[in-house]
Amino acid sequence: MDEFELEDNLEFILQSIQELIEDQGDNNPFGEVNQNELLANLVNYDQDNLMPDVSAEDVVNGKDVQGIPWEKMLFPRDQYREMKMKGYKNYQNLSYAREDALQDCKQVERDGPYYDFQYNTRRARPSIVHFQLRNLVWATTKHDVYTVHNQSMTHWSSLNQISTELINGDDCIIPKQRGHGSQSVSMVQFTTMAVDNDLLVVGGFHGELICKRLEDDGIVFSTRVTDDENAITNSLEIYQDPNGSRRLVVANNDCSVRIFDTKYFDLLNHYVFPWSVNSVSVNPDGTLFAVLGDHEDGLVVDPKCGKPIGKVRGHLDYSFSSAWHPDGNILATGSQDTTCRLWDIRNLSQSLAVLGGRLGSIRCIKFSSDGRFLATAEPIDFVHIYDCFADYGKAHEIDFFGEIAGLSFSPDTEAFYIGVADQTYGGLMEFKRRHQHHYLNCLW
């Protein structure tokens, strides 16, 4: 970290603290301390320590998982957490009282941990382009993770501890494949992503779509799916349709859902909805889409024709995330009203359960491949892992500091990753699944 970067980070921390002081007024815990004193105190620390990676061994020895030096800060962790909880203001598009959204929330027992902290690297620190889009972390094995850092799409190997740039959004990206609407793109700001087997797909702020075969150099296909001024690519998902063909579904701010094949990237279908589409997720057998966007209600759609066959009603604000349980019967939707709602697709008349967050919107949702866990991410500081086998009544809460760029279970469920997009304490946090070997008890 050079001197200018250090100075920027310190100013960022100072601004955050100052905002908290102003929010709390005379009740702030810093007393009469001024900005110069705050900055001096922060400089004394950061010149001694430039934010190294944090390992599980470091944490056992008393280090914070993010490397935050609470013993050298002006305030303890608990006090800062309390201030942040009181001062945080969740973003809303619609007007309602948060109490109304939380009134039906399930009482959940804090259980676990289901996953133990393993490692936090600064070398794969994710970043966010659009504050409402937080699906920017994707694990394809327990050691291989893809994420976005500034204008780069990167691969992190936890096994080799190496971060590799795969796509540079600042470059002029020239696709290998010609025709089928393929065109060069440049100066791309990455907003969302998806990875499946050998295919990496990235969306951009101006409707860009970039596809890369992981075993090949270069980009196989790129285009702008629309010339609409409001064209943000909000959501991507790769899936297999009932005939066994691989498809790519793309959701954009131009109120559209588009379906491409993944061999030649032909546009197969284009469906238009009454509002901007923020999220599309596909059920396990490829026969249903969950379509969510700038409306309180969500739709369950037939992908063959784009017609709604069901509606989910209950959220009080726009939704930006959804996921299907591997059994295909349960749909989870995440809203800016700070709740995740669970729906039984066989009876959509009401929510199966409502799960409330601690601070803000539910911006990212993932089920583990074995169906055991449901993970939800708030915009900042909190990730919740629910035990599906306990009827979502038990959960492991992971508490840290920073904007959340995304989360992902590895396909074998052995690893869990959280991307933290904080200027100073950001990183890619790795957790390892905890196994309860009850049968060993009989040996003691």
Coordinates of C-alpha atoms in Angstrom, one line a residue, residues 134 321 334-335 360-366 375-380 382-384 386 400 404-407 416 418:
R134 CA -24.3 -8.0 -4.6
S321 CA -32.2 -11.8 -4.9
G334 CA -34.8 -11.3 -0.6
S335 CA -36.1 -7.8 -0.3
G360 CA -30.7 -3.9 6.1
S361 CA -31.9 -5.3 2.8
I362 CA -31.4 -9.0 1.9
R363 CA -29.2 -8.5 -1.1
C364 CA -27.8 -12.0 -1.8
I365 CA -29.3 -15.5 -1.2
K366 CA -27.7 -19.0 -1.7
A375 CA -27.3 -18.2 3.4
T376 CA -28.5 -14.6 3.3
A377 CA -26.4 -11.5 3.1
E378 CA -27.4 -8.0 4.2
P379 CA -25.8 -4.9 2.6
I380 CA -23.2 -4.7 5.4
F382 CA -24.2 -9.6 8.7
V383 CA -24.4 -12.9 7.0
H384 CA -26.9 -15.5 8.2
Y386 CA -30.0 -21.0 8.4
F400 CA -18.0 -8.4 10.7
I404 CA -20.9 -7.3 1.4
A405 CA -20.1 -8.0 -2.3
G406 CA -21.5 -11.5 -2.3
L407 CA -21.3 -15.0 -0.8
F416 CA -18.2 -20.9 2.3
I418 CA -17.9 -14.0 1.9

